[in-house]
C-alpha cells in the first residue's frame, strides 16, 4: 500500500482538514506526492514570478492557514516528459485527477481542480492549466 513521504506529510499537514482527509485516503490506493500546502509570501511570489501561479501573496488559496489549496502529483512523475508534452505522462496525470475527483465526490468533499477550474468537465475552456492544484470550495 502506498504511503506519503515525510515531506508530503509535512506539506499536507499545513492544509485544512478536508484536504488532509481526502489525500490521506487517496494515497492508500494511488501513490502521490504533496508538493505544496501552505505558501508563505516569499514562496508565493517566487512561483508567481516563475509563471507557476496566477496570483501574488496573499491572493492564493495556498496563502491561508490552514491552507485551502494543495498541490499534488502522481508518484513518480517525470517532469521532463511533461515538459516535452509526452502524451502518456500527461494522460497519467489526468488519470490521477479523475481518480481524485471521484474519490472526493464519494467522500462528500467539494473540491476544485486546476485542470478544470469551473468544474464542467470541459478541459478546453481553461485559461491556466494547473494540474497539481486542488482547493476546497
Ligand atoms: Zn496550487
mmCIF file with all atom_site columns, C-alpha atoms and ligand atoms in Angstrom:
data_model
loop_
_atom_site.group_PDB
_atom_site.id
_atom_site.type_symbol
_atom_site.label_atom_id
_atom_site.label_alt_id
_atom_site.label_comp_id
_atom_site.label_asym_id
_atom_site.label_entity_id
_atom_site.label_seq_id
_atom_site.pdbx_PDB_ins_code
_atom_site.Cartn_x
_atom_site.Cartn_y
_atom_site.Cartn_z
_atom_site.occupancy
_atom_site.B_iso_or_equiv
_atom_site.pdbx_formal_charge
_atom_site.auth_seq_id
_atom_site.auth_comp_id
_atom_site.auth_asym_id
_atom_site.auth_atom_id
_atom_site.pdbx_PDB_model_num
ATOM   1   C  CA  . UNK A 1 1   ? 0.000   0.000  0.000   1.00 0.00 ? 1   UNK A CA  1
ATOM   2   C  CA  . UNK A 1 2   ? 1.482   3.384  -0.982  1.00 0.00 ? 2   UNK A CA  1
ATOM   3   C  CA  . UNK A 1 3   ? 2.116   5.981  1.681   1.00 0.00 ? 3   UNK A CA  1
ATOM   4   C  CA  . UNK A 1 4   ? 3.339   9.556  1.803   1.00 0.00 ? 4   UNK A CA  1
ATOM   5   C  CA  . UNK A 1 5   ? 6.961   10.570 2.238   1.00 0.00 ? 5   UNK A CA  1
ATOM   6   C  CA  . UNK A 1 6   ? 7.828   12.678 5.291   1.00 0.00 ? 6   UNK A CA  1
ATOM   7   C  CA  . UNK A 1 7   ? 7.970   15.744 3.054   1.00 0.00 ? 7   UNK A CA  1
ATOM   8   C  CA  . UNK A 1 8   ? 4.466   15.089 1.707   1.00 0.00 ? 8   UNK A CA  1
ATOM   9   C  CA  . UNK A 1 9   ? 3.151   14.586 5.239   1.00 0.00 ? 9   UNK A CA  1
ATOM   10  C  CA  . UNK A 1 10  ? 4.728   17.880 6.324   1.00 0.00 ? 10  UNK A CA  1
ATOM   11  C  CA  . UNK A 1 11  ? 3.209   19.706 3.352   1.00 0.00 ? 11  UNK A CA  1
ATOM   12  C  CA  . UNK A 1 12  ? -0.234  18.139 3.754   1.00 0.00 ? 12  UNK A CA  1
ATOM   13  C  CA  . UNK A 1 13  ? -0.253  18.907 7.482   1.00 0.00 ? 13  UNK A CA  1
ATOM   14  C  CA  . UNK A 1 14  ? -0.415  22.629 6.626   1.00 0.00 ? 14  UNK A CA  1
ATOM   15  C  CA  . UNK A 1 15  ? -3.763  22.112 4.860   1.00 0.00 ? 15  UNK A CA  1
ATOM   16  C  CA  . UNK A 1 16  ? -7.333  22.174 6.094   1.00 0.00 ? 16  UNK A CA  1
ATOM   17  C  CA  . UNK A 1 17  ? -8.997  19.033 7.370   1.00 0.00 ? 17  UNK A CA  1
ATOM   18  C  CA  . UNK A 1 18  ? -10.939 18.284 4.149   1.00 0.00 ? 18  UNK A CA  1
ATOM   19  C  CA  . UNK A 1 19  ? -7.757  18.233 2.067   1.00 0.00 ? 19  UNK A CA  1
ATOM   20  C  CA  . UNK A 1 20  ? -5.964  16.139 4.688   1.00 0.00 ? 20  UNK A CA  1
ATOM   21  C  CA  . UNK A 1 21  ? -8.812  13.614 4.797   1.00 0.00 ? 21  UNK A CA  1
ATOM   22  C  CA  . UNK A 1 22  ? -9.090  13.417 1.012   1.00 0.00 ? 22  UNK A CA  1
ATOM   23  C  CA  . UNK A 1 23  ? -5.433  12.861 0.196   1.00 0.00 ? 23  UNK A CA  1
ATOM   24  C  CA  . UNK A 1 24  ? -4.815  10.607 3.185   1.00 0.00 ? 24  UNK A CA  1
ATOM   25  C  CA  . UNK A 1 25  ? -7.445  8.325  1.636   1.00 0.00 ? 25  UNK A CA  1
ATOM   26  C  CA  . UNK A 1 26  ? -6.256  8.735  -1.961  1.00 0.00 ? 26  UNK A CA  1
ATOM   27  C  CA  . UNK A 1 27  ? -2.617  7.829  -1.228  1.00 0.00 ? 27  UNK A CA  1
ATOM   28  C  CA  . UNK A 1 28  ? -3.646  4.443  0.126   1.00 0.00 ? 28  UNK A CA  1
ATOM   29  C  CA  . UNK A 1 29  ? -4.737  3.440  -3.395  1.00 0.00 ? 29  UNK A CA  1
ATOM   30  C  CA  . UNK A 1 30  ? -2.883  5.785  -5.730  1.00 0.00 ? 30  UNK A CA  1
ATOM   31  C  CA  . UNK A 1 31  ? 0.663   6.810  -4.879  1.00 0.00 ? 31  UNK A CA  1
ATOM   32  C  CA  . UNK A 1 32  ? 1.158   10.564 -4.971  1.00 0.00 ? 32  UNK A CA  1
ATOM   33  C  CA  . UNK A 1 33  ? 3.286   13.406 -3.583  1.00 0.00 ? 33  UNK A CA  1
ATOM   34  C  CA  . UNK A 1 34  ? 2.182   16.620 -1.907  1.00 0.00 ? 34  UNK A CA  1
ATOM   35  C  CA  . UNK A 1 35  ? 4.331   19.348 -3.422  1.00 0.00 ? 35  UNK A CA  1
ATOM   36  C  CA  . UNK A 1 36  ? 2.826   22.372 -1.667  1.00 0.00 ? 36  UNK A CA  1
ATOM   37  C  CA  . UNK A 1 37  ? 0.338   23.085 1.068   1.00 0.00 ? 37  UNK A CA  1
ATOM   38  C  CA  . UNK A 1 38  ? 0.612   26.462 2.731   1.00 0.00 ? 38  UNK A CA  1
ATOM   39  C  CA  . UNK A 1 39  ? 2.842   29.003 0.979   1.00 0.00 ? 39  UNK A CA  1
ATOM   40  C  CA  . UNK A 1 40  ? 4.441   31.993 2.672   1.00 0.00 ? 40  UNK A CA  1
ATOM   41  C  CA  . UNK A 1 41  ? 4.873   35.327 0.870   1.00 0.00 ? 41  UNK A CA  1
ATOM   42  C  CA  . UNK A 1 42  ? 8.365   34.552 -0.399  1.00 0.00 ? 42  UNK A CA  1
ATOM   43  C  CA  . UNK A 1 43  ? 7.349   31.214 -1.925  1.00 0.00 ? 43  UNK A CA  1
ATOM   44  C  CA  . UNK A 1 44  ? 4.079   32.501 -3.395  1.00 0.00 ? 44  UNK A CA  1
ATOM   45  C  CA  . UNK A 1 45  ? 5.693   35.500 -5.045  1.00 0.00 ? 45  UNK A CA  1
ATOM   46  C  CA  . UNK A 1 46  ? 8.549   33.371 -6.432  1.00 0.00 ? 46  UNK A CA  1
ATOM   47  C  CA  . UNK A 1 47  ? 6.045   30.965 -8.032  1.00 0.00 ? 47  UNK A CA  1
ATOM   48  C  CA  . UNK A 1 48  ? 4.166   33.945 -9.467  1.00 0.00 ? 48  UNK A CA  1
ATOM   49  C  CA  . UNK A 1 49  ? 7.406   35.313 -10.952 1.00 0.00 ? 49  UNK A CA  1
ATOM   50  C  CA  . UNK A 1 50  ? 8.110   31.876 -12.484 1.00 0.00 ? 50  UNK A CA  1
ATOM   51  C  CA  . UNK A 1 51  ? 4.653   31.790 -14.091 1.00 0.00 ? 51  UNK A CA  1
ATOM   52  C  CA  . UNK A 1 52  ? 3.589   28.818 -11.968 1.00 0.00 ? 52  UNK A CA  1
ATOM   53  C  CA  . UNK A 1 53  ? 0.878   30.758 -10.129 1.00 0.00 ? 53  UNK A CA  1
ATOM   54  C  CA  . UNK A 1 54  ? -1.531  33.394 -11.388 1.00 0.00 ? 54  UNK A CA  1
ATOM   55  C  CA  . UNK A 1 55  ? -1.561  35.430 -8.175  1.00 0.00 ? 55  UNK A CA  1
ATOM   56  C  CA  . UNK A 1 56  ? 0.825   37.083 -5.763  1.00 0.00 ? 56  UNK A CA  1
ATOM   57  C  CA  . UNK A 1 57  ? 0.632   36.706 -1.991  1.00 0.00 ? 57  UNK A CA  1
ATOM   58  C  CA  . UNK A 1 58  ? -1.922  36.734 -0.326  1.00 0.00 ? 58  UNK A CA  1
ATOM   59  C  CA  . UNK A 1 59  ? -4.268  36.028 -3.261  1.00 0.00 ? 59  UNK A CA  1
ATOM   60  C  CA  . UNK A 1 60  ? -3.860  32.241 -3.420  1.00 0.00 ? 60  UNK A CA  1
ATOM   61  C  CA  . UNK A 1 61  ? -5.806  29.580 -1.556  1.00 0.00 ? 61  UNK A CA  1
ATOM   62  C  CA  . UNK A 1 62  ? -2.329  28.392 -0.520  1.00 0.00 ? 62  UNK A CA  1
ATOM   63  C  CA  . UNK A 1 63  ? -1.834  31.595 1.479   1.00 0.00 ? 63  UNK A CA  1
ATOM   64  C  CA  . UNK A 1 64  ? -4.487  30.827 4.126   1.00 0.00 ? 64  UNK A CA  1
ATOM   65  C  CA  . UNK A 1 65  ? -3.519  28.893 7.218   1.00 0.00 ? 65  UNK A CA  1
ATOM   66  C  CA  . UNK A 1 66  ? -4.528  26.148 7.325   1.00 0.00 ? 66  UNK A CA  1
ATOM   67  C  CA  . UNK A 1 67  ? -4.151  26.107 3.572   1.00 0.00 ? 67  UNK A CA  1
ATOM   68  C  CA  . UNK A 1 68  ? -7.270  25.817 1.401   1.00 0.00 ? 68  UNK A CA  1
ATOM   69  C  CA  . UNK A 1 69  ? -5.072  24.812 -1.549  1.00 0.00 ? 69  UNK A CA  1
ATOM   70  C  CA  . UNK A 1 70  ? -2.788  21.848 -2.097  1.00 0.00 ? 70  UNK A CA  1
ATOM   71  C  CA  . UNK A 1 71  ? -0.593  20.776 -4.999  1.00 0.00 ? 71  UNK A CA  1
ATOM   72  C  CA  . UNK A 1 72  ? -0.375  17.033 -5.552  1.00 0.00 ? 72  UNK A CA  1
ATOM   73  C  CA  . UNK A 1 73  ? 1.180   14.916 -8.295  1.00 0.00 ? 73  UNK A CA  1
ATOM   74  C  CA  . UNK A 1 74  ? 1.054   11.212 -9.028  1.00 0.00 ? 74  UNK A CA  1
ATOM   75  C  CA  . UNK A 1 75  ? 4.217   9.427  -7.928  1.00 0.00 ? 75  UNK A CA  1
ATOM   76  C  CA  . UNK A 1 76  ? 6.514   9.049  -9.673  1.00 0.00 ? 76  UNK A CA  1
ATOM   77  C  CA  . UNK A 1 77  ? 6.041   11.672 -12.360 1.00 0.00 ? 77  UNK A CA  1
ATOM   78  C  CA  . UNK A 1 78  ? 8.597   12.608 -14.994 1.00 0.00 ? 78  UNK A CA  1
ATOM   79  C  CA  . UNK A 1 79  ? 8.627   16.404 -15.264 1.00 0.00 ? 79  UNK A CA  1
ATOM   80  C  CA  . UNK A 1 80  ? 10.942  16.251 -18.310 1.00 0.00 ? 80  UNK A CA  1
ATOM   81  C  CA  . UNK A 1 81  ? 8.389   14.138 -20.155 1.00 0.00 ? 81  UNK A CA  1
ATOM   82  C  CA  . UNK A 1 82  ? 5.602   16.519 -19.080 1.00 0.00 ? 82  UNK A CA  1
ATOM   83  C  CA  . UNK A 1 83  ? 7.611   19.445 -20.411 1.00 0.00 ? 83  UNK A CA  1
ATOM   84  C  CA  . UNK A 1 84  ? 8.059   17.565 -23.700 1.00 0.00 ? 84  UNK A CA  1
ATOM   85  C  CA  . UNK A 1 85  ? 4.255   17.146 -23.827 1.00 0.00 ? 85  UNK A CA  1
ATOM   86  C  CA  . UNK A 1 86  ? 4.574   13.371 -23.663 1.00 0.00 ? 86  UNK A CA  1
ATOM   87  C  CA  . UNK A 1 87  ? 1.021   12.123 -24.168 1.00 0.00 ? 87  UNK A CA  1
ATOM   88  C  CA  . UNK A 1 88  ? 1.287   9.166  -21.786 1.00 0.00 ? 88  UNK A CA  1
ATOM   89  C  CA  . UNK A 1 89  ? 2.772   11.217 -18.950 1.00 0.00 ? 89  UNK A CA  1
ATOM   90  C  CA  . UNK A 1 90  ? 0.062   13.859 -19.345 1.00 0.00 ? 90  UNK A CA  1
ATOM   91  C  CA  . UNK A 1 91  ? -2.532  11.096 -19.577 1.00 0.00 ? 91  UNK A CA  1
ATOM   92  C  CA  . UNK A 1 92  ? -1.210  9.633  -16.362 1.00 0.00 ? 92  UNK A CA  1
ATOM   93  C  CA  . UNK A 1 93  ? -1.661  12.988 -14.637 1.00 0.00 ? 93  UNK A CA  1
ATOM   94  C  CA  . UNK A 1 94  ? -5.224  13.420 -15.904 1.00 0.00 ? 94  UNK A CA  1
ATOM   95  C  CA  . UNK A 1 95  ? -5.982  9.847  -14.888 1.00 0.00 ? 95  UNK A CA  1
ATOM   96  C  CA  . UNK A 1 96  ? -4.878  10.733 -11.348 1.00 0.00 ? 96  UNK A CA  1
ATOM   97  C  CA  . UNK A 1 97  ? -7.033  13.869 -11.384 1.00 0.00 ? 97  UNK A CA  1
ATOM   98  C  CA  . UNK A 1 98  ? -10.104 11.907 -12.415 1.00 0.00 ? 98  UNK A CA  1
ATOM   99  C  CA  . UNK A 1 99  ? -9.432  9.404  -9.679  1.00 0.00 ? 99  UNK A CA  1
ATOM   100 C  CA  . UNK A 1 100 ? -9.176  12.151 -7.042  1.00 0.00 ? 100 UNK A CA  1
ATOM   101 C  CA  . UNK A 1 101 ? -12.349 13.861 -8.291  1.00 0.00 ? 101 UNK A CA  1
ATOM   102 C  CA  . UNK A 1 102 ? -14.289 10.643 -7.983  1.00 0.00 ? 102 UNK A CA  1
ATOM   103 C  CA  . UNK A 1 103 ? -12.865 9.968  -4.567  1.00 0.00 ? 103 UNK A CA  1
ATOM   104 C  CA  . UNK A 1 104 ? -13.721 13.475 -3.349  1.00 0.00 ? 104 UNK A CA  1
ATOM   105 C  CA  . UNK A 1 105 ? -17.274 13.161 -4.610  1.00 0.00 ? 105 UNK A CA  1
ATOM   106 C  CA  . UNK A 1 106 ? -17.680 9.808  -2.906  1.00 0.00 ? 106 UNK A CA  1
ATOM   107 C  CA  . UNK A 1 107 ? -16.385 11.326 0.354   1.00 0.00 ? 107 UNK A CA  1
ATOM   108 C  CA  . UNK A 1 108 ? -18.665 14.371 0.058   1.00 0.00 ? 108 UNK A CA  1
ATOM   109 C  CA  . UNK A 1 109 ? -15.731 16.790 -0.087  1.00 0.00 ? 109 UNK A CA  1
ATOM   110 C  CA  . UNK A 1 110 ? -16.227 19.684 -2.507  1.00 0.00 ? 110 UNK A CA  1
ATOM   111 C  CA  . UNK A 1 111 ? -13.006 20.465 -4.325  1.00 0.00 ? 111 UNK A CA  1
ATOM   112 C  CA  . UNK A 1 112 ? -11.939 22.410 -7.383  1.00 0.00 ? 112 UNK A CA  1
ATOM   113 C  CA  . UNK A 1 113 ? -9.100  21.214 -9.589  1.00 0.00 ? 113 UNK A CA  1
ATOM   114 C  CA  . UNK A 1 114 ? -6.732  23.455 -11.520 1.00 0.00 ? 114 UNK A CA  1
ATOM   115 C  CA  . UNK A 1 115 ? -7.283  21.161 -14.504 1.00 0.00 ? 115 UNK A CA  1
ATOM   116 C  CA  . UNK A 1 116 ? -10.953 22.228 -14.672 1.00 0.00 ? 116 UNK A CA  1
ATOM   117 C  CA  . UNK A 1 117 ? -11.462 25.435 -12.711 1.00 0.00 ? 117 UNK A CA  1
ATOM   118 C  CA  . UNK A 1 118 ? -15.179 25.753 -13.447 1.00 0.00 ? 118 UNK A CA  1
ATOM   119 C  CA  . UNK A 1 119 ? -15.837 22.067 -12.791 1.00 0.00 ? 119 UNK A CA  1
ATOM   120 C  CA  . UNK A 1 120 ? -17.775 21.463 -16.005 1.00 0.00 ? 120 UNK A CA  1
ATOM   121 C  CA  . UNK A 1 121 ? -15.596 18.518 -17.159 1.00 0.00 ? 121 UNK A CA  1
ATOM   122 C  CA  . UNK A 1 122 ? -14.740 20.522 -20.298 1.00 0.00 ? 122 UNK A CA  1
ATOM   123 C  CA  . UNK A 1 123 ? -10.968 20.968 -20.343 1.00 0.00 ? 123 UNK A CA  1
ATOM   124 C  CA  . UNK A 1 124 ? -10.919 23.246 -23.412 1.00 0.00 ? 124 UNK A CA  1
ATOM   125 C  CA  . UNK A 1 125 ? -12.277 26.316 -21.610 1.00 0.00 ? 125 UNK A CA  1
ATOM   126 C  CA  . UNK A 1 126 ? -9.223  26.720 -19.398 1.00 0.00 ? 126 UNK A CA  1
ATOM   127 C  CA  . UNK A 1 127 ? -7.100  29.882 -19.324 1.00 0.00 ? 127 UNK A CA  1
ATOM   128 C  CA  . UNK A 1 128 ? -4.496  28.365 -16.993 1.00 0.00 ? 128 UNK A CA  1
ATOM   129 C  CA  . UNK A 1 129 ? -3.858  24.657 -16.546 1.00 0.00 ? 129 UNK A CA  1
ATOM   130 C  CA  . UNK A 1 130 ? -2.555  23.822 -13.092 1.00 0.00 ? 130 UNK A CA  1
ATOM   131 C  CA  . UNK A 1 131 ? -2.758  20.044 -12.927 1.00 0.00 ? 131 UNK A CA  1
ATOM   132 C  CA  . UNK A 1 132 ? -1.186  19.936 -9.467  1.00 0.00 ? 132 UNK A CA  1
ATOM   133 C  CA  . UNK A 1 133 ? -3.722  22.226 -7.831  1.00 0.00 ? 133 UNK A CA  1
ATOM   134 C  CA  . UNK A 1 134 ? -6.678  21.317 -5.632  1.00 0.00 ? 134 UNK A CA  1
ATOM   135 C  CA  . UNK A 1 135 ? -8.682  23.640 -3.429  1.00 0.00 ? 135 UNK A CA  1
ATOM   136 C  CA  . UNK A 1 136 ? -11.696 23.383 -1.186  1.00 0.00 ? 136 UNK A CA  1
ATOM   137 C  CA  . UNK A 1 137 ? -14.758 25.346 -2.272  1.00 0.00 ? 137 UNK A CA  1
HETATM 138 ZN ZN1 . LIG B 2 .   ? -1.845  25.098 -6.022  1.00 0.00 ? 1   LIG B ZN1 1
#
